[in-house]
Tab-separated table of C-alpha atoms in Angstrom:
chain	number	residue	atom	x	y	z
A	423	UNK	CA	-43.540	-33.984	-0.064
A	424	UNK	CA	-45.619	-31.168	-0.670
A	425	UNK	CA	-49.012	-32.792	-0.897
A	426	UNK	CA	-47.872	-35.467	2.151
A	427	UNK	CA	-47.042	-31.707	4.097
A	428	UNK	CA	-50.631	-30.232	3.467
A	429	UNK	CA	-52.503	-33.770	4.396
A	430	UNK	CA	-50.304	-34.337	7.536
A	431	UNK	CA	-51.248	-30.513	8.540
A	432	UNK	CA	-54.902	-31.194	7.937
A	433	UNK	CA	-55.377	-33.813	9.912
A	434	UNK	CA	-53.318	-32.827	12.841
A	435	UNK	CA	-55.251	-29.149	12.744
A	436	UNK	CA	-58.898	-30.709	13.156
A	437	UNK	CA	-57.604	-33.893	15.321
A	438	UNK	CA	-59.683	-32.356	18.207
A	439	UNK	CA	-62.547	-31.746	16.775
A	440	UNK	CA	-62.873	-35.480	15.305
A	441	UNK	CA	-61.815	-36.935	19.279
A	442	UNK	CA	-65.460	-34.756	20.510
A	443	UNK	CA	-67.419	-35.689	17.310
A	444	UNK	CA	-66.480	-39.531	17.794
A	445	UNK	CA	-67.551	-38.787	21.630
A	446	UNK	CA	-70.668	-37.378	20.991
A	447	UNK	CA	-71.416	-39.918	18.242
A	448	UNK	CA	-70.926	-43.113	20.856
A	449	UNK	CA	-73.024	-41.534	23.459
A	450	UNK	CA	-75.924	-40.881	21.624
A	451	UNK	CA	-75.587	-44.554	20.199
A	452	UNK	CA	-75.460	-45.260	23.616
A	453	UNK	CA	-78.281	-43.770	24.542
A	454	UNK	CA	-80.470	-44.613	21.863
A	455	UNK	CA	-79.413	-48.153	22.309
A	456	UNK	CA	-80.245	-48.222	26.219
A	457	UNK	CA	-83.550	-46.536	25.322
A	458	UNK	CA	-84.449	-49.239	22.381
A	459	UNK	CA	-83.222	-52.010	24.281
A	460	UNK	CA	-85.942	-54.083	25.383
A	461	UNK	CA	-87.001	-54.187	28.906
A	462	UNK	CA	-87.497	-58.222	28.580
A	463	UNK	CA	-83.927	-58.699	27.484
A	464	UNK	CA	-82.001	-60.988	29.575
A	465	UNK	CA	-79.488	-58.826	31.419
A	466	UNK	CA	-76.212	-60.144	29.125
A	467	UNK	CA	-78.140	-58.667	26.506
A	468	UNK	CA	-78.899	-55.672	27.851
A	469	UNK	CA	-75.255	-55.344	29.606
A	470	UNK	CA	-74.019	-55.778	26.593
A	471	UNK	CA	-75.842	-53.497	24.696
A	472	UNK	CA	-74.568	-50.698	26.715
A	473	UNK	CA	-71.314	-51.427	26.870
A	474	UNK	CA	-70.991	-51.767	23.410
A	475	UNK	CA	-71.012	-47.744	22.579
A	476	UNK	CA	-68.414	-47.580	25.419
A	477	UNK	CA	-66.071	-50.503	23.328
A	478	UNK	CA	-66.928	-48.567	19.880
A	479	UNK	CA	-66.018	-45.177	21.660
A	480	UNK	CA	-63.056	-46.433	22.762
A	481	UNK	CA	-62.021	-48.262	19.916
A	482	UNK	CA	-62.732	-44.783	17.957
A	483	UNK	CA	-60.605	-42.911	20.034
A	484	UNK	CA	-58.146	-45.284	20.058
A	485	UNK	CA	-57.557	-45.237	16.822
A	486	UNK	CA	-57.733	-41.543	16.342
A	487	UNK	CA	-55.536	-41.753	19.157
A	488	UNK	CA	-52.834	-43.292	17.047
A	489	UNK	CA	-53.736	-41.531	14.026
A	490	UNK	CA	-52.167	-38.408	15.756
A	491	UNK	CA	-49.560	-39.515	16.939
A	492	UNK	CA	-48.870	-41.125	13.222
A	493	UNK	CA	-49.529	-37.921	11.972
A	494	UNK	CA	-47.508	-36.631	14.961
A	495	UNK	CA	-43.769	-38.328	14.135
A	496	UNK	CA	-44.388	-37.518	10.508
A	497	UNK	CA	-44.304	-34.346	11.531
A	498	UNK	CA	-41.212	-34.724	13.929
A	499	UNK	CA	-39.344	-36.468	11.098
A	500	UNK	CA	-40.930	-34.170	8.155
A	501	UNK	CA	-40.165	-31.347	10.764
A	502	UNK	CA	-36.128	-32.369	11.145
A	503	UNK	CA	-35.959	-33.125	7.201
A	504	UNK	CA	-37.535	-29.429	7.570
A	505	UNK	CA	-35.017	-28.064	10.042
A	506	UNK	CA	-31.760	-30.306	8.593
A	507	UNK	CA	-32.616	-28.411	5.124
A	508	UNK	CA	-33.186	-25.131	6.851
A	509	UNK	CA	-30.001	-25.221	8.374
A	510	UNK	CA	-28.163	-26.251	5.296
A	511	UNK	CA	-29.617	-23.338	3.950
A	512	UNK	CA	-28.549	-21.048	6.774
A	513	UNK	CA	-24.831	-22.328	6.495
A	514	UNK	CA	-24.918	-21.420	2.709
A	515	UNK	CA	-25.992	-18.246	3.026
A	516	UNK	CA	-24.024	-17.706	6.454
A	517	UNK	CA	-20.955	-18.819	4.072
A	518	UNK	CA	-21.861	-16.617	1.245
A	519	UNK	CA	-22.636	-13.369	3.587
A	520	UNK	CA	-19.230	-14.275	5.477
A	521	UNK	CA	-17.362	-14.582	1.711
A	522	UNK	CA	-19.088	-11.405	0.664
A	523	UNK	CA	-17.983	-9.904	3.926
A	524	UNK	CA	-14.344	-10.465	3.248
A	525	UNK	CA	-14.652	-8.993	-0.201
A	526	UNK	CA	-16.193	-6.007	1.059
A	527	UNK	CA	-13.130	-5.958	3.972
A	528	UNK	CA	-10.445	-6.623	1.229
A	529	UNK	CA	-11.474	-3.787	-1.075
A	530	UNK	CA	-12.069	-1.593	2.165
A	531	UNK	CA	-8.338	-2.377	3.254
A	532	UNK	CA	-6.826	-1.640	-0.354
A	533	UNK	CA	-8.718	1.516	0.051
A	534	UNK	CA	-7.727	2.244	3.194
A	535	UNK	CA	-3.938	1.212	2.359
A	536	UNK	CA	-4.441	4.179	-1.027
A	537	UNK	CA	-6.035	6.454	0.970
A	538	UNK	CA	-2.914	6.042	3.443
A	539	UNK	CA	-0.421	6.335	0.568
A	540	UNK	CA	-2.718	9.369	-0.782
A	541	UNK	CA	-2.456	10.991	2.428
A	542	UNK	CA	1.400	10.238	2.944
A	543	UNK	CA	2.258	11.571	-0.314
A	544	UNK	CA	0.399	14.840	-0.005
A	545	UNK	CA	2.227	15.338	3.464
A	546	UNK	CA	5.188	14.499	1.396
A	547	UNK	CA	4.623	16.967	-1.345
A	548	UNK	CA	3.375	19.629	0.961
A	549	UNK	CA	6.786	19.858	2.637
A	550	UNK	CA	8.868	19.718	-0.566
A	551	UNK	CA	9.094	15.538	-1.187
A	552	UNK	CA	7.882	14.878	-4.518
A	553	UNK	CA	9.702	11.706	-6.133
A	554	UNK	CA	13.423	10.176	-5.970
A	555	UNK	CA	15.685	7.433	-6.583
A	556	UNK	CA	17.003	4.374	-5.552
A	557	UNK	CA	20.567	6.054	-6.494
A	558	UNK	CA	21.632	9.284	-7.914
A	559	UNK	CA	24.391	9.249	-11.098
A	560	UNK	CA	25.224	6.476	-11.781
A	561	UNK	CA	22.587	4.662	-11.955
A	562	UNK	CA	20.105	7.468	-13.062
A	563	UNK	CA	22.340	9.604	-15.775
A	564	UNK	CA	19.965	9.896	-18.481
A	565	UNK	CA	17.205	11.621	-15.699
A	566	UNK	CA	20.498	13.823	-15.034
A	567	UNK	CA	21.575	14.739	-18.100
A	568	UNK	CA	18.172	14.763	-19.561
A	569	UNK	CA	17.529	17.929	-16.827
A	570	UNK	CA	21.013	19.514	-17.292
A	571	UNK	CA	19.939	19.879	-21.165
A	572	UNK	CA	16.679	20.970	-20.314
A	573	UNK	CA	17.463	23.625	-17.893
A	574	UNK	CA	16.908	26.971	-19.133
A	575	UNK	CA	17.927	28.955	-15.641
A	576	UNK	CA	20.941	27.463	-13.744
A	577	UNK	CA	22.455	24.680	-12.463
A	578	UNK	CA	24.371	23.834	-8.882
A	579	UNK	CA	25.837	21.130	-7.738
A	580	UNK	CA	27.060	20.072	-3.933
A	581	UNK	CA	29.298	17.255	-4.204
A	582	UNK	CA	32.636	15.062	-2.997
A	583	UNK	CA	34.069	15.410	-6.263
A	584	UNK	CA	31.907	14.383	-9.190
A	585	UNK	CA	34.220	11.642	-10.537
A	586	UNK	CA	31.086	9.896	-12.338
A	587	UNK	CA	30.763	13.635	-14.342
A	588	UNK	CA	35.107	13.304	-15.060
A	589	UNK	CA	34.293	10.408	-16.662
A	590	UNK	CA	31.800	11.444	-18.763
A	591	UNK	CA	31.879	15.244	-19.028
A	592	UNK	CA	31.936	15.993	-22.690
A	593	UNK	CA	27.778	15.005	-22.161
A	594	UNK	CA	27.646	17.253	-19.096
A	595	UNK	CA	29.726	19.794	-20.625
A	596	UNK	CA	27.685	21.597	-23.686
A	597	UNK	CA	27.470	24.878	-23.766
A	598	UNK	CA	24.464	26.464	-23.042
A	599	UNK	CA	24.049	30.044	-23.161
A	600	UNK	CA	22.494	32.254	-20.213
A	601	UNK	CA	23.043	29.537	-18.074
A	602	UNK	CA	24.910	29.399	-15.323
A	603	UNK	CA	26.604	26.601	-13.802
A	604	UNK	CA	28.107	26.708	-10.267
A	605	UNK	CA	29.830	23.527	-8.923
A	606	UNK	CA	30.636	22.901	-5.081
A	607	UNK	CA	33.397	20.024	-4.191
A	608	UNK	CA	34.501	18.911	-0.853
A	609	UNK	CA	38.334	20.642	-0.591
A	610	UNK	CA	40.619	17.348	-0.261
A	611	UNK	CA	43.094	19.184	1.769
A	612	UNK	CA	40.915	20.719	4.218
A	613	UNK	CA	41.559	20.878	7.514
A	614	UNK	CA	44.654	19.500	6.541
A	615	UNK	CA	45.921	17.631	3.525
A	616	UNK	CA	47.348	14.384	5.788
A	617	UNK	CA	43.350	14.638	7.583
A	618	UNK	CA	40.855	15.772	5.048
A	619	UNK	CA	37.103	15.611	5.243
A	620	UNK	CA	37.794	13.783	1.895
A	621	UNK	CA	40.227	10.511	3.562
A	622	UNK	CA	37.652	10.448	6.051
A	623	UNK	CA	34.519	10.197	3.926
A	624	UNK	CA	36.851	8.161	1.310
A	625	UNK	CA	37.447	5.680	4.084
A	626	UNK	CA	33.813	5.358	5.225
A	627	UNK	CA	32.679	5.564	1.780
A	628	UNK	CA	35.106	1.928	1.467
A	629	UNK	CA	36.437	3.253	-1.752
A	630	UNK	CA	40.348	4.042	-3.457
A	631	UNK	CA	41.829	6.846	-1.176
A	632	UNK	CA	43.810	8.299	-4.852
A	633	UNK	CA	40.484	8.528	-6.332
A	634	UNK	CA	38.905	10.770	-4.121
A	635	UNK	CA	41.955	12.662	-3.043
A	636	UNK	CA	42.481	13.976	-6.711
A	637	UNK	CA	38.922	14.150	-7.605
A	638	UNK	CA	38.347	17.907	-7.734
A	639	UNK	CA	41.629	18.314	-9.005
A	640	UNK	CA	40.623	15.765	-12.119
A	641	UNK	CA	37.185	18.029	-12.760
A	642	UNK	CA	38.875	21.166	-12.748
A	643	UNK	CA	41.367	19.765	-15.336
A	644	UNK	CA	38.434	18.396	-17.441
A	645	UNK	CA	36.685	21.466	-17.268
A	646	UNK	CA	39.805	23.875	-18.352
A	647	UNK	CA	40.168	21.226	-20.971
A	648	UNK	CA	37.018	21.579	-22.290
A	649	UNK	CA	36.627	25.427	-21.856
A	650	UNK	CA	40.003	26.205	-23.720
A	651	UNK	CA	38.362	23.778	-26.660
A	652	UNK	CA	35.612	26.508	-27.072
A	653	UNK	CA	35.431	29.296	-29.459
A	654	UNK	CA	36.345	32.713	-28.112
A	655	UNK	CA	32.856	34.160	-28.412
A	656	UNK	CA	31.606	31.137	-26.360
A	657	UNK	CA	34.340	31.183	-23.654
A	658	UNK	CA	33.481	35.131	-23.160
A	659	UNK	CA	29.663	34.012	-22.991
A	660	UNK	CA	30.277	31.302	-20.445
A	661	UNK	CA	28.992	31.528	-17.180
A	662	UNK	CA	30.701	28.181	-14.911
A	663	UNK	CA	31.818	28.435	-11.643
A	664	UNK	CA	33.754	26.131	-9.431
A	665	UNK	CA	34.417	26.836	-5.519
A	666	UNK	CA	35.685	24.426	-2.506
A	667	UNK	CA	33.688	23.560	0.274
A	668	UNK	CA	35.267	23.088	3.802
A	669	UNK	CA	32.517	21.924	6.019
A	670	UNK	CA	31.781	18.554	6.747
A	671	UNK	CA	29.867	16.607	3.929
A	672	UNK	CA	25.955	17.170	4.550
A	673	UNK	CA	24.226	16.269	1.398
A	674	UNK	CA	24.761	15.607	-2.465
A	675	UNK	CA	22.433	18.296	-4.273
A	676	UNK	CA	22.335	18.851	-8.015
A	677	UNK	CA	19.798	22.116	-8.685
A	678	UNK	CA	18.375	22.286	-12.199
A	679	UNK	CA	15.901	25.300	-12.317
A	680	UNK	CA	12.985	24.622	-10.020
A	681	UNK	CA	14.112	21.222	-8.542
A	682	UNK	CA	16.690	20.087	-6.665
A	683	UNK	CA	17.865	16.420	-6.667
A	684	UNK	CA	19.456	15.431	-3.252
A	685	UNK	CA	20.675	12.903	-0.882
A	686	UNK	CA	22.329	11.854	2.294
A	687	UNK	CA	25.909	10.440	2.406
A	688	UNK	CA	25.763	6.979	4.363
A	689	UNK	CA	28.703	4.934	6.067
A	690	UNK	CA	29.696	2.319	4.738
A	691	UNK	CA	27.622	2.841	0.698
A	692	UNK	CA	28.889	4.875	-1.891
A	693	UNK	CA	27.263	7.866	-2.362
A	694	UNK	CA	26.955	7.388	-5.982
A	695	UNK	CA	24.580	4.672	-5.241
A	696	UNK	CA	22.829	6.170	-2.412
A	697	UNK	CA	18.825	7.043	-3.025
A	698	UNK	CA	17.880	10.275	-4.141
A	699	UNK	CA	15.008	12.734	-3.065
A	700	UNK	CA	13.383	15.242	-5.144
A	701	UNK	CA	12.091	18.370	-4.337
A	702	UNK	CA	10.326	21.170	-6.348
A	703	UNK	CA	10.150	25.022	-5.540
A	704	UNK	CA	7.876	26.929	-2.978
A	705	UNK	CA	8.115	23.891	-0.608
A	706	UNK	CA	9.780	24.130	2.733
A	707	UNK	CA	12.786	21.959	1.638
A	708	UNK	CA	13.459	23.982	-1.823
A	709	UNK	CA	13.671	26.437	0.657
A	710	UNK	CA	16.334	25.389	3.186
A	711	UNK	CA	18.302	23.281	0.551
A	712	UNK	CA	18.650	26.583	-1.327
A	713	UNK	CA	19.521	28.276	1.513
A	714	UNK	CA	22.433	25.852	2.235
A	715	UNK	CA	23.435	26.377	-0.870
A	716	UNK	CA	23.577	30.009	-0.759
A	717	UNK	CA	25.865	29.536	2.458
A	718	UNK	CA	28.308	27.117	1.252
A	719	UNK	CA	28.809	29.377	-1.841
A	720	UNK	CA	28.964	32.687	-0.243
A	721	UNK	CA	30.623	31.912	3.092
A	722	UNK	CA	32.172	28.689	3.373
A	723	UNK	CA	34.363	27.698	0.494
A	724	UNK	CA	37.290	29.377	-1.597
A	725	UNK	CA	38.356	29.222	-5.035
A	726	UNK	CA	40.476	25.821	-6.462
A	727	UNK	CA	44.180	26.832	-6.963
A	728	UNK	CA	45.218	27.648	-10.415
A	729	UNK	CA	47.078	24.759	-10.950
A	730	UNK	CA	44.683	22.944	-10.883
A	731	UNK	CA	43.727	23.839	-14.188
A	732	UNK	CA	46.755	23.317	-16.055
A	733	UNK	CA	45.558	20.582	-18.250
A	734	UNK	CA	49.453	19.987	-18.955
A	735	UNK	CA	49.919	18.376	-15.449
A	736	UNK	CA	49.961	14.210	-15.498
């Protein structure tokens, strides 16, 4: 195809030049033939001895005539071969640029998506958002009790009642000295024992009204059993505190040192399976959940009653 290309080209580039050489090579055999043409010659002869170059010019022409235009619609048909390949080509490598393309846009959009996620959880972390969980207690107690062992500072806890530490609390209960411990729990007969904070988050909350209603009073109990079980040198060392909050249920918040595990309470979901935040200190959250803290401790909550930690009651 090559070789066909190069002969096709040749011939078409000095087409011209053969059309004026065959011209000027039928005229001067025209000429020479008029001049060497006999003056005796009958005319026939001599008429057609000069039209003869004019035959042979045209019959030159002629056929250089359709030698181009051979040479012509080989090169329409080499030239559409030519243009049918090239744009087979220039699909291929319009398909490959376009596949390369979405590659590039893929990668860019998984970077863009990490750079988003980067950037949310810096914003996150800057205000006091570090981690969390898709429940708090119950389903996490290992992360709980793992920190409660590990804490070398204090501990504080905002709760309803902590009925999933009842049921465990010989693990929560070691004794750890130097540490304090101070526990917050909703008061179930605040405002008023027949209208408590506690029926009315029991009764969103879907669960057992007897459960929560007797909840403190069933951690208090656990606790004074587990105190009195102590040696005297450890019960002088030991530094737990419960109180009674009377406010309306904010948050659940368990403080172990520097971080603070909390959570909203939610209608209709138990808020032993509702997600947990964390949040470390010198963030604005550490700050205000502290703070909260503080308030319920100090200002808004009393003491249990006493009998509540007679461990001889049913």
């Amino acid at each position: 195809m090559a070789q066909q290309k190069t002969a096709r080209g040749y011939v078409r580039k000095y087409r011209w030049a053969a059309y004026f050489l065959a011209l000027v090579i039928c005229t001067v055999l025209g000429v020479v033939l008029w001049i060497t043409t006999p003056p005796t010659a009958d005319a026939v002869d001599r008429l057609g001895t000069r039209l003869a170059p004019g035959f042979l010019s045209a019959a030159i022409v002629a056929f250089l005539f359709l030698l181009s235009e051979w040479i012509k619609t080989g090169d329409d048909e080499l030239g559409k071969q030519e243009s049918a390949e090239a744009d087979d080509k220039m699909r291929e490598s319009i398909t490959k640029l376009a596949t390369q393309v979405e590659a590039q846009a893929a990668e860019i959009r998984v970077l863009r998506a990490e750079l988003d996620i980067d950037g949310r959880a810096k914003d996150l972390a800057r205000v006091g958002i570090t981690g969390g969980y898709g429940g708090r207690i119950v389903p996490n107690e290992r992360e709980y009790l793992q920190r409660y062992l590990n804490a070398s500072k204090g501990v504080d806890m905002i709760g309803l009642d902590f009925s999933s530490i009842t049921r465990n609390f010989a693990s929560y209960s070691r004794f750890r000295p130097g540490i304090r411990v101070r526990v917050l729990m909703l008061d179930p007969d605040y405002p008023a024992a027949a209208s408590s904070y506690v029926g009315q988050r029991t009764t969103e909350e879907r669960q057992p009204r007897p459960r929560q209603v007797s909840g403190a009073q069933l951690f208090c109990q656990n606790f004074a059993r587990w105190r009195n079980e102590l040696p005297a040198e450890q019960q002088g060392a030991l530094d737990y505190s419960i109180r009674l909050y009377q406010t309306l249920p904010a948050i659940h918040y368990v403080r172990y040192d520097d971080e603070i595990l909390f959570g909203p309470y939610l209608i209709e979901k138990s808020s032993e399976n509702t997600f947990t935040a964390i949040s470390n200190s010198g963030t604005p959250i550490f700050a205000q959940l502290t703070e909260h803290f503080e308030a319920l401790w100090t200002r808004w909550s009393r003491p249990p009653n006493d009998d509540w930690f007679d461990i001889t009651r049913p």
